[in-house]
Amino acid sequence: MSRRSGILEFAVLGLLREAPMHGYELRKRLNTSLGIFRAFSYGTLYPCLKTLVANGWLIEEPGSAPEEAVAASLAGRRAKIVYRLTAEGKEHFEELLSHTGPDAWEDEHFAARFAFFGQTEREVRMRVLEGRRSRLEERLEKMRASLVRTRERLDDYTLELQRHGMESVEREVRWLNELIESERAGRDQRSGPDAPEGTAQQNRESGETGGLPRHGGSTRPDPSDDTAK
């Protein structure tokens, strides 16, 4: 399985965990909610859905009312199929959510993982955020070293482009620092000596957020921004 198809399967399972959908709805949600899939097509989505069905993680159900199905048949159109997550699919998705290895820190995979942080346990979120920050700090160090070596050979526009790329990475590192501090503050607040009995366990089970940082009018950087690669 390619990395791209693996990310798509993860995102489809995550969206269907929220509610059953037919293909058009899935494609729309992938395009609008997860910007990393803006350019993909039905030709990419439906083979993915067939694979997930074959693995037993999804089932296909008729999505139209009986009269609509009859009308579609008379008109020679195929009735819409709704895809529903199975118990095995939910278990598989939860297993994927628990992964915190290097793949979870890469640009596209991190963006997909972050989109489902509301369903992810706090400790897993922390490991993914810290891994992503470490990866970007390594990237930033290499970019700075490269700029020092090549500065004299670059024209003004190429130099400005490299600076822009560095600023994008620096901006995301600052954003990650804020998220990590917010997660830590939320964890400390809910696990302190004055926390009600059972609160910590409930938070682990629900994956409750620690309270995202609020920015007056600012927007967070796009983790899949090409300039940050």
Coordinates of C-alpha atoms in Angstrom, one line a residue:
M1 CA 0.0 0.0 0.0
S2 CA 1.4 3.4 -0.9
R3 CA 1.6 6.2 1.7
R4 CA -1.0 8.2 -0.2
S5 CA -3.5 5.4 -0.3
G6 CA -2.9 4.6 3.3
I7 CA -3.7 8.2 4.3
L8 CA -6.9 8.1 2.2
E9 CA -8.1 4.9 3.8
F10 CA -7.4 6.4 7.2
A11 CA -9.4 9.5 6.4
V12 CA -12.3 7.6 4.9
L13 CA -12.6 5.4 8.0
G14 CA -12.4 8.4 10.2
L15 CA -15.2 10.2 8.4
L16 CA -17.4 7.2 8.3
R17 CA -17.0 6.7 12.0
E18 CA -18.9 10.0 12.4
A19 CA -21.8 8.9 10.2
P20 CA -22.5 6.6 7.2
M21 CA -22.2 8.4 3.8
H22 CA -22.4 7.7 0.1
G23 CA -19.5 8.4 -2.3
Y24 CA -20.4 11.9 -3.2
E25 CA -20.7 13.0 0.4
L26 CA -17.4 11.4 1.3
R27 CA -15.6 13.1 -1.6
K28 CA -17.1 16.5 -0.6
R29 CA -16.0 16.0 3.0
L30 CA -12.5 15.0 2.0
N31 CA -12.3 18.0 -0.2
T32 CA -13.7 20.6 2.2
S33 CA -12.7 19.3 5.6
L34 CA -9.4 17.8 4.7
G35 CA -7.6 20.1 2.3
I36 CA -4.9 17.5 1.6
F37 CA -7.4 15.7 -0.7
R38 CA -8.4 18.7 -2.8
A39 CA -7.0 17.2 -6.0
F40 CA -8.1 13.6 -5.8
S41 CA -10.9 12.1 -7.9
Y42 CA -13.7 9.5 -7.8
G43 CA -11.2 7.2 -9.7
T44 CA -9.1 7.3 -6.5
L45 CA -11.9 7.1 -4.0
Y46 CA -13.9 4.1 -5.2
P47 CA -11.0 1.6 -5.4
C48 CA -10.2 2.7 -1.9
L49 CA -13.8 2.0 -0.8
K50 CA -13.8 -1.4 -2.5
T51 CA -10.7 -2.3 -0.7
L52 CA -12.1 -1.3 2.6
V53 CA -15.3 -3.3 1.9
A54 CA -13.2 -6.4 0.9
N55 CA -11.3 -6.1 4.2
G56 CA -14.5 -6.2 6.1
W57 CA -14.1 -2.7 7.5
L58 CA -17.0 -1.2 5.6
I59 CA -20.4 -2.5 4.3
E60 CA -22.5 -1.2 1.4
E61 CA -26.1 -0.4 2.0
P62 CA -28.8 1.0 -0.3
G63 CA -29.0 4.7 0.5
S64 CA -32.3 5.7 -1.2
A65 CA -35.9 5.3 -0.2
P66 CA -37.6 2.4 -2.0
E67 CA -39.5 4.7 -4.4
E68 CA -36.3 6.5 -5.2
A69 CA -34.5 3.3 -5.9
V70 CA -37.3 2.2 -8.3
A71 CA -37.2 5.6 -10.1
A72 CA -33.4 5.3 -10.5
S73 CA -33.8 1.8 -11.9
L74 CA -36.4 3.0 -14.4
A75 CA -34.2 5.9 -15.5
G76 CA -31.3 3.5 -16.0
R77 CA -29.3 5.1 -13.1
R78 CA -27.6 3.3 -10.4
A79 CA -29.1 3.8 -6.9
K80 CA -26.8 5.5 -4.4
I81 CA -24.8 3.2 -2.1
V82 CA -24.2 4.2 1.4
Y83 CA -21.0 3.1 3.1
R84 CA -21.2 2.2 6.8
L85 CA -18.3 1.4 9.2
T86 CA -18.4 -2.1 10.7
A87 CA -17.3 -3.0 14.2
E88 CA -14.1 -4.4 12.7
G89 CA -13.6 -1.2 10.8
K90 CA -14.0 0.9 14.0
E91 CA -11.5 -1.3 15.8
H92 CA -9.1 -0.9 12.9
F93 CA -9.5 2.8 12.8
E94 CA -8.9 3.1 16.6
E95 CA -5.7 1.0 16.2
L96 CA -4.5 3.4 13.4
L97 CA -5.3 6.4 15.7
S98 CA -2.9 5.0 18.4
H99 CA 0.1 4.9 16.0
T100 CA 2.6 7.6 16.8
G101 CA 5.6 6.6 14.6
P102 CA 7.5 8.8 12.1
D103 CA 4.8 8.4 9.4
A104 CA 2.4 10.4 11.6
W105 CA 4.8 13.3 11.6
E106 CA 5.1 13.7 7.8
D107 CA 3.2 16.6 6.0
E108 CA 0.2 14.9 4.5
H109 CA -0.2 12.2 7.2
F110 CA 0.1 14.7 10.0
A111 CA -2.7 16.9 8.4
A112 CA -5.0 13.8 8.3
R113 CA -4.1 12.8 11.8
F114 CA -4.7 16.3 13.2
A115 CA -8.1 16.4 11.5
F116 CA -9.2 13.5 13.8
F117 CA -7.5 14.7 17.0
G118 CA -10.9 15.0 18.6
Q119 CA -11.2 11.2 18.5
T120 CA -7.6 10.7 19.6
E121 CA -6.4 10.1 23.2
R122 CA -4.5 12.9 24.8
E123 CA -1.2 11.1 25.2
V124 CA -1.2 10.0 21.6
R125 CA -1.9 13.6 20.5
M126 CA 1.1 14.7 22.6
R127 CA 3.4 12.2 21.0
V128 CA 2.3 13.1 17.5
L129 CA 2.6 16.8 18.1
E130 CA 6.0 16.5 19.7
G131 CA 7.2 14.2 16.9
R132 CA 6.0 16.7 14.3
R133 CA 7.8 19.5 16.0
S134 CA 11.0 17.5 16.2
R135 CA 10.7 16.7 12.5
L136 CA 10.2 20.4 11.5
E137 CA 13.0 21.6 13.8
E138 CA 15.3 19.2 11.9
R139 CA 14.0 20.5 8.6
L140 CA 14.5 24.1 9.7
E141 CA 18.1 23.4 10.7
K142 CA 18.9 21.9 7.3
M143 CA 17.2 24.9 5.5
R144 CA 19.3 27.4 7.5
A145 CA 22.5 25.5 6.8
S146 CA 21.7 25.3 3.1
L147 CA 20.9 29.0 3.0
V148 CA 24.2 29.9 4.6
R149 CA 26.1 27.7 2.0
T150 CA 24.3 29.0 -1.1
R151 CA 23.4 32.6 -0.2
E152 CA 26.1 34.2 -2.4
R153 CA 25.1 32.1 -5.4
L154 CA 21.3 32.8 -5.3
D155 CA 19.5 35.7 -7.1
D156 CA 17.2 37.9 -5.0
Y157 CA 14.0 36.0 -6.0
T158 CA 15.3 32.5 -5.2
L159 CA 16.7 33.8 -1.9
E160 CA 13.3 35.3 -1.0
L161 CA 11.6 32.0 -1.9
Q162 CA 13.9 30.2 0.5
R163 CA 13.3 32.7 3.2
H164 CA 9.5 32.3 2.7
G165 CA 9.9 28.5 3.1
M166 CA 11.8 29.0 6.3
E167 CA 9.2 31.4 7.7
S168 CA 6.4 28.9 6.9
V169 CA 8.2 26.2 8.9
E170 CA 9.0 28.6 11.8
R171 CA 5.3 29.6 11.9
E172 CA 4.2 26.0 12.2
V173 CA 6.8 25.3 14.9
R174 CA 5.4 28.2 16.9
W175 CA 1.8 26.8 16.3
L176 CA 2.9 23.4 17.5
N177 CA 4.5 24.9 20.6
E178 CA 1.2 26.5 21.5
L179 CA -0.7 23.3 20.9
I180 CA 1.7 21.3 23.1
E181 CA 1.6 23.8 25.9
S182 CA -2.2 23.8 25.7
E183 CA -2.4 20.0 25.9
R184 CA 0.0 20.0 28.8
A185 CA -2.0 22.7 30.6
G186 CA -5.2 20.8 30.1
R187 CA -3.7 17.5 31.3
D188 CA -2.3 19.1 34.4
Q189 CA -5.5 20.9 35.2
R190 CA -7.6 17.7 34.9
S191 CA -5.2 15.4 36.7
G192 CA -4.3 17.7 39.6
P193 CA -5.0 16.9 43.3
D194 CA -8.3 18.8 43.2
A195 CA -9.7 16.9 40.1
P196 CA -12.9 14.9 40.9
E197 CA -12.4 11.2 41.3
G198 CA -12.5 9.4 38.0
T199 CA -12.0 12.5 35.9
A200 CA -8.6 11.5 34.5
Q201 CA -10.0 8.1 33.4
Q202 CA -13.0 9.7 31.7
N203 CA -10.7 12.1 29.8
R204 CA -8.6 9.2 28.6
E205 CA -11.6 7.3 27.4
S206 CA -13.2 10.3 25.7
G207 CA -10.0 11.8 24.2
E208 CA -11.1 15.2 25.6
T209 CA -9.1 18.1 24.3
G210 CA -6.9 20.1 26.6
G211 CA -8.3 23.4 25.2
L212 CA -6.9 24.6 21.9
P213 CA -5.1 28.0 21.9
R214 CA -7.4 30.8 20.8
H215 CA -6.0 33.4 18.3
G216 CA -7.8 36.7 17.8
G217 CA -8.4 36.7 14.1
S218 CA -5.3 34.6 13.2
T219 CA -5.3 31.3 11.4
R220 CA -3.1 28.3 12.0
P221 CA -0.6 27.3 9.4
D222 CA -1.6 24.5 7.0
P223 CA 0.5 21.5 7.9
S224 CA 0.4 20.4 4.3
D225 CA 1.6 23.7 2.9
D226 CA 4.0 23.0 0.1
T227 CA 6.3 25.8 1.2
A228 CA 7.0 24.0 4.4
K229 CA 8.3 20.9 2.8

